[in-house]
mmCIF file with all atom_site columns, C-alpha atoms in Angstrom:
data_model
loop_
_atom_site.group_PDB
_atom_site.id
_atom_site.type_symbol
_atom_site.label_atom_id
_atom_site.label_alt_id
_atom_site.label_comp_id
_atom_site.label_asym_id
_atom_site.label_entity_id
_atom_site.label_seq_id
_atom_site.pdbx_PDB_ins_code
_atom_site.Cartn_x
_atom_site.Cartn_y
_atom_site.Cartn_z
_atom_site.occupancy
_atom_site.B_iso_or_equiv
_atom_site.pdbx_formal_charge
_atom_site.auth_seq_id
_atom_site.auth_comp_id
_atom_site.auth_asym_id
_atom_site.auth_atom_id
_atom_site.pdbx_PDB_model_num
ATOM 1  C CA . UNK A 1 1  ? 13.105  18.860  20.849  1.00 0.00 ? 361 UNK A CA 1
ATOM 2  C CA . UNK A 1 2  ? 10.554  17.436  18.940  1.00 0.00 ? 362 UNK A CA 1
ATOM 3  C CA . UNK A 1 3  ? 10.384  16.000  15.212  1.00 0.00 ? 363 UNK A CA 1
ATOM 4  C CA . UNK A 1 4  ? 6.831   15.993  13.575  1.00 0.00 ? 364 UNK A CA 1
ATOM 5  C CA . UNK A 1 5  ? 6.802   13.778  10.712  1.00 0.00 ? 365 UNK A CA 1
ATOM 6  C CA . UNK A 1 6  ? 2.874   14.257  8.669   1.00 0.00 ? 366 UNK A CA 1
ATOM 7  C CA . UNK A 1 7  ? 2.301   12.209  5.367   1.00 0.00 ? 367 UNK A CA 1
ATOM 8  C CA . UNK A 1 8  ? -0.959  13.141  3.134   1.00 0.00 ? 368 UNK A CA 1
ATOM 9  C CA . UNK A 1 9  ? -3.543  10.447  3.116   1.00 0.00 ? 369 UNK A CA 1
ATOM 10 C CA . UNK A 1 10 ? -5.688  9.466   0.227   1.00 0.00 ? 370 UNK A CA 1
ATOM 11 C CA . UNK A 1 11 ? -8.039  12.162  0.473   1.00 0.00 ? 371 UNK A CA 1
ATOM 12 C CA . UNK A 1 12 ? -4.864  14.792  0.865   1.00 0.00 ? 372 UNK A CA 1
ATOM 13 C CA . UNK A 1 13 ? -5.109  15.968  4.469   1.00 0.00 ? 373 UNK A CA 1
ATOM 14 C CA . UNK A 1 14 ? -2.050  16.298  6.973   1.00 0.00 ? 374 UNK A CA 1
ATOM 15 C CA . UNK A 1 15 ? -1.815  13.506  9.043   1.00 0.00 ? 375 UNK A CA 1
ATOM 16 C CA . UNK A 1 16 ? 0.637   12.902  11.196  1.00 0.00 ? 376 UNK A CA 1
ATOM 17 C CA . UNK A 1 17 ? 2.501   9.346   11.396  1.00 0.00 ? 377 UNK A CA 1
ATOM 18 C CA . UNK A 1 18 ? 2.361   8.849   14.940  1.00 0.00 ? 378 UNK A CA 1
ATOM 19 C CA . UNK A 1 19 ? -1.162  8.795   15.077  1.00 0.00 ? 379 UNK A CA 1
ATOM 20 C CA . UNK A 1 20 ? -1.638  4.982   13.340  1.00 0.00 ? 380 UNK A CA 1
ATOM 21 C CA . UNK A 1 21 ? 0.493   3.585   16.294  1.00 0.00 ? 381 UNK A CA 1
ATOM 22 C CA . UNK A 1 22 ? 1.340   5.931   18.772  1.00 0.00 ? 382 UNK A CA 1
ATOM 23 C CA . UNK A 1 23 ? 5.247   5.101   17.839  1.00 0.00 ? 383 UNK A CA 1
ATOM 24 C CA . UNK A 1 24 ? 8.353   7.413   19.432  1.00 0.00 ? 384 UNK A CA 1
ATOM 25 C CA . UNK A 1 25 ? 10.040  9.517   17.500  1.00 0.00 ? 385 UNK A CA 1
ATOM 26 C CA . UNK A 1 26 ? 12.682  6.788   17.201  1.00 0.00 ? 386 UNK A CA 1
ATOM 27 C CA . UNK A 1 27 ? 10.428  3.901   16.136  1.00 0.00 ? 387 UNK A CA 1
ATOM 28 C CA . UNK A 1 28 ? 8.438   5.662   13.737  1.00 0.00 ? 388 UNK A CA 1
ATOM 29 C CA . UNK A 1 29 ? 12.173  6.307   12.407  1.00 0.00 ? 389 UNK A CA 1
ATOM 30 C CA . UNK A 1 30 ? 12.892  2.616   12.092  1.00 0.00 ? 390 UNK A CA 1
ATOM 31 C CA . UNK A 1 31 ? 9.495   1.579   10.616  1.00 0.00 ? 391 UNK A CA 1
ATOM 32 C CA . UNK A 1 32 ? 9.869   4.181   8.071   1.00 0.00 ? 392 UNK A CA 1
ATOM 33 C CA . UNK A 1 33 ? 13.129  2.861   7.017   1.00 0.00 ? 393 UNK A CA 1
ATOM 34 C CA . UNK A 1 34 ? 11.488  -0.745  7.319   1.00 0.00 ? 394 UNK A CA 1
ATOM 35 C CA . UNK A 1 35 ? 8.553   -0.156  5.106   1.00 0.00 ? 395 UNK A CA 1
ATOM 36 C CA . UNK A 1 36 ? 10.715  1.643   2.426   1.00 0.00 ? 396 UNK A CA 1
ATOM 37 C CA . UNK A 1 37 ? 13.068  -1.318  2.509   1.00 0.00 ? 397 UNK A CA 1
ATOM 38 C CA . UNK A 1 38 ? 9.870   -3.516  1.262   1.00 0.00 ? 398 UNK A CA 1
ATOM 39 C CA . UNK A 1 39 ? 8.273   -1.293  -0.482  1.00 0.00 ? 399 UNK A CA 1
ATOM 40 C CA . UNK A 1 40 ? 11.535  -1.281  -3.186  1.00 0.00 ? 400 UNK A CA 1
ATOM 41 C CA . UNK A 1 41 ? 11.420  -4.882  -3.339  1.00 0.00 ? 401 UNK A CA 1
ATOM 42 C CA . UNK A 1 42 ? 11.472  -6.450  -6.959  1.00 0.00 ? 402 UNK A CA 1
ATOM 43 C CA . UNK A 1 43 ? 8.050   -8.033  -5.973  1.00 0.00 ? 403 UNK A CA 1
ATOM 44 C CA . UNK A 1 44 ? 6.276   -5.164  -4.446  1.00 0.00 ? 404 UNK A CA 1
ATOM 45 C CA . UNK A 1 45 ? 8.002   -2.324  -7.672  1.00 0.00 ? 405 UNK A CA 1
ATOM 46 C CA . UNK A 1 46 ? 6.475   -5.060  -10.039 1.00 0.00 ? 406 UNK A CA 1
ATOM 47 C CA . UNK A 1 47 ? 3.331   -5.101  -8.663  1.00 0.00 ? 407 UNK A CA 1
ATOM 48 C CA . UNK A 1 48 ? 3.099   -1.488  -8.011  1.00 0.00 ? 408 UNK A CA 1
ATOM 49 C CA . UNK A 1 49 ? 3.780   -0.555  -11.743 1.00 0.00 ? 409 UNK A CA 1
ATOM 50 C CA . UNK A 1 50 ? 0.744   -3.067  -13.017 1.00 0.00 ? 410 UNK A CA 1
ATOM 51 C CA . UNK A 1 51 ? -1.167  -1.465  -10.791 1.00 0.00 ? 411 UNK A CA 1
ATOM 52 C CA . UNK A 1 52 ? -0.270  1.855   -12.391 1.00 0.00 ? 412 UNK A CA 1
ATOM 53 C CA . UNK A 1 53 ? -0.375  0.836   -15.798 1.00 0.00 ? 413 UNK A CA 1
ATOM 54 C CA . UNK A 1 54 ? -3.923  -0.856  -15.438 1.00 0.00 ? 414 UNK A CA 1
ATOM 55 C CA . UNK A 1 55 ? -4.834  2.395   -13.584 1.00 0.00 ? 415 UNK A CA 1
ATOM 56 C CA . UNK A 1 56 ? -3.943  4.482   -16.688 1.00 0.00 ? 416 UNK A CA 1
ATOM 57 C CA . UNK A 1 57 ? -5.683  2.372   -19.041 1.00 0.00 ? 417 UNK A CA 1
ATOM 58 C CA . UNK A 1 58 ? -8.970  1.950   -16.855 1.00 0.00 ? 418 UNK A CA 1
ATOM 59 C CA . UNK A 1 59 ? -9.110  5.410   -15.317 1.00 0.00 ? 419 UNK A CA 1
ATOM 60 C CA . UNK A 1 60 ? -12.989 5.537   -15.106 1.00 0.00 ? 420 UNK A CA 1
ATOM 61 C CA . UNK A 1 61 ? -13.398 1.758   -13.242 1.00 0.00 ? 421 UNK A CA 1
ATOM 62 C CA . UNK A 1 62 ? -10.499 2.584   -11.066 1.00 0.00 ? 422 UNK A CA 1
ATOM 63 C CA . UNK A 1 63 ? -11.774 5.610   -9.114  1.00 0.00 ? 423 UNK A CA 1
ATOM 64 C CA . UNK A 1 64 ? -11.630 4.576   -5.758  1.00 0.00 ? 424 UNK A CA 1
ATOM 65 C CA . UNK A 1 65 ? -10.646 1.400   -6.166  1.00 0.00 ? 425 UNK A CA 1
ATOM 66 C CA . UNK A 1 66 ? -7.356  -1.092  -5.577  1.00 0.00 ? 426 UNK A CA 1
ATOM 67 C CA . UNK A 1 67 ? -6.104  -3.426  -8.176  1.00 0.00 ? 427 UNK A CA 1
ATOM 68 C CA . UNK A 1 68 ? -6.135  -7.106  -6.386  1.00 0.00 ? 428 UNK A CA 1
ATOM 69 C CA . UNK A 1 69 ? -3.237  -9.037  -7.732  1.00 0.00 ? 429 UNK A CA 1
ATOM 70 C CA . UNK A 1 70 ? -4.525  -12.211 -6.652  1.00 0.00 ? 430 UNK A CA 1
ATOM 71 C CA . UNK A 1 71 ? -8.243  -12.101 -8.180  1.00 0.00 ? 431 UNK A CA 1
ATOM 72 C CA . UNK A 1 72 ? -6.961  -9.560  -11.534 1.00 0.00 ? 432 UNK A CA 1
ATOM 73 C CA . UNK A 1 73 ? -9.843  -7.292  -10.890 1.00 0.00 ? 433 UNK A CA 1
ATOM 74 C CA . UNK A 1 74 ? -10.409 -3.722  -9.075  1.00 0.00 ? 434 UNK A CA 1
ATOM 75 C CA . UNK A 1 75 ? -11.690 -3.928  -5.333  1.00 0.00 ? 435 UNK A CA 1
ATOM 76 C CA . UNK A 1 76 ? -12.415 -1.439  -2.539  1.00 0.00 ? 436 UNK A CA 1
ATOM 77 C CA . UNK A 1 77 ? -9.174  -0.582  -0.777  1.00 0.00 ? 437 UNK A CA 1
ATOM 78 C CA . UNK A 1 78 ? -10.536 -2.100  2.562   1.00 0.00 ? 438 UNK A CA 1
ATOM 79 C CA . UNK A 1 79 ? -11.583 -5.580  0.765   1.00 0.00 ? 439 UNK A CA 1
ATOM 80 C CA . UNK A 1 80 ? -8.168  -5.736  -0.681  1.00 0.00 ? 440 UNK A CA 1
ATOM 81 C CA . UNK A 1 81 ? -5.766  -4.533  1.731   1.00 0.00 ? 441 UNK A CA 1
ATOM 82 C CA . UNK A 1 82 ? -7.579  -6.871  4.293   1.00 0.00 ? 442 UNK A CA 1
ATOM 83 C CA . UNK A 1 83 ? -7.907  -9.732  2.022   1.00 0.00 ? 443 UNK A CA 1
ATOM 84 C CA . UNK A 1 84 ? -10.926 -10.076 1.276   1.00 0.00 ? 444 UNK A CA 1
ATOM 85 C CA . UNK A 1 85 ? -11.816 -10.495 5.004   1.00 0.00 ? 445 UNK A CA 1
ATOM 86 C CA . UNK A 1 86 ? -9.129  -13.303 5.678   1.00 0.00 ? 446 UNK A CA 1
ATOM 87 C CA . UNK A 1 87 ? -6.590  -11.071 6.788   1.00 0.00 ? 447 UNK A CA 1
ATOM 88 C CA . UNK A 1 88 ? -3.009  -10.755 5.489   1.00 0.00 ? 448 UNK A CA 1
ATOM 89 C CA . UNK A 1 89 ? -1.355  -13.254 7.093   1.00 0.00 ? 449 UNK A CA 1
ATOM 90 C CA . UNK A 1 90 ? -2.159  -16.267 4.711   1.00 0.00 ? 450 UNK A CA 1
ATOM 91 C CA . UNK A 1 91 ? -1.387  -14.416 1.429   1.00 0.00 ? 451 UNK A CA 1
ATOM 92 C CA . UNK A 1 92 ? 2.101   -13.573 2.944   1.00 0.00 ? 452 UNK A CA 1
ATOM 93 C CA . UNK A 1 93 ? 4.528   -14.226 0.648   1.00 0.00 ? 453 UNK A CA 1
ATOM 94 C CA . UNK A 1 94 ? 2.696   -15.588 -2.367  1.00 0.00 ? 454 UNK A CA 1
ATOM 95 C CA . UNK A 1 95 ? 3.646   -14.543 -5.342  1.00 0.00 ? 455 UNK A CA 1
ATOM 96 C CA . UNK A 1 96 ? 0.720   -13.234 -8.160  1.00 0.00 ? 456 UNK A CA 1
ATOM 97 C CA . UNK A 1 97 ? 0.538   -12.258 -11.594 1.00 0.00 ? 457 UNK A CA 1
ATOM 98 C CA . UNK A 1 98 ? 1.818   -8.838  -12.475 1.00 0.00 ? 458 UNK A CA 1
ATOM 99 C CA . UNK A 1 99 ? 1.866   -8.748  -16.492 1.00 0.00 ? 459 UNK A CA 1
#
């Protein structure tokens, strides 16, 4: 028996979750459970609703764009989920601005 498991990506296709990291049914399990763990962190809900309120009031500079907690301004997705080429190991665990 098989479980597929498909989340919609930013553009709204399909896409299945297996696909990232070629994870069993079982692992993709645990990493789901993993990354909504940290994803309802104080930290992370704090930063996530700044993000949406500057969003709301800045809806024609945000098209496309990510708000960077560490710099206060709106970058590409890929230059701030990477940061900013450094990679995401050395901003682990700081803690930036959210109000």
């Amino acid at each position: 028996m098989y479980v597929l498991l498909f989340i919609r990506n930013d553009t709204g296709i399909l896409k299945s979750i297996y696909m990232a990291q070629k994870l069993s049914a079982e692992a993709a399990k645990r990493k789901a459970a993993r990354d909504l763990a940290y994803a309802k962190t104080p930290d992370r809900r704090a930063k996530k609703a700044d993000a949406q309120r500057r969003r709301r009031a800045d809806p024609k500079g945000s098209v496309g764009k990510d708000w960077d907690h560490k710099n206060q301004r709106w970058e590409s997705p890929a230059q701030n989920r990477g940061n900013d080429g450094l990679g995401t190991k050395a901003e682990s665990g700081k803690k930036y601005k959210t109000k």
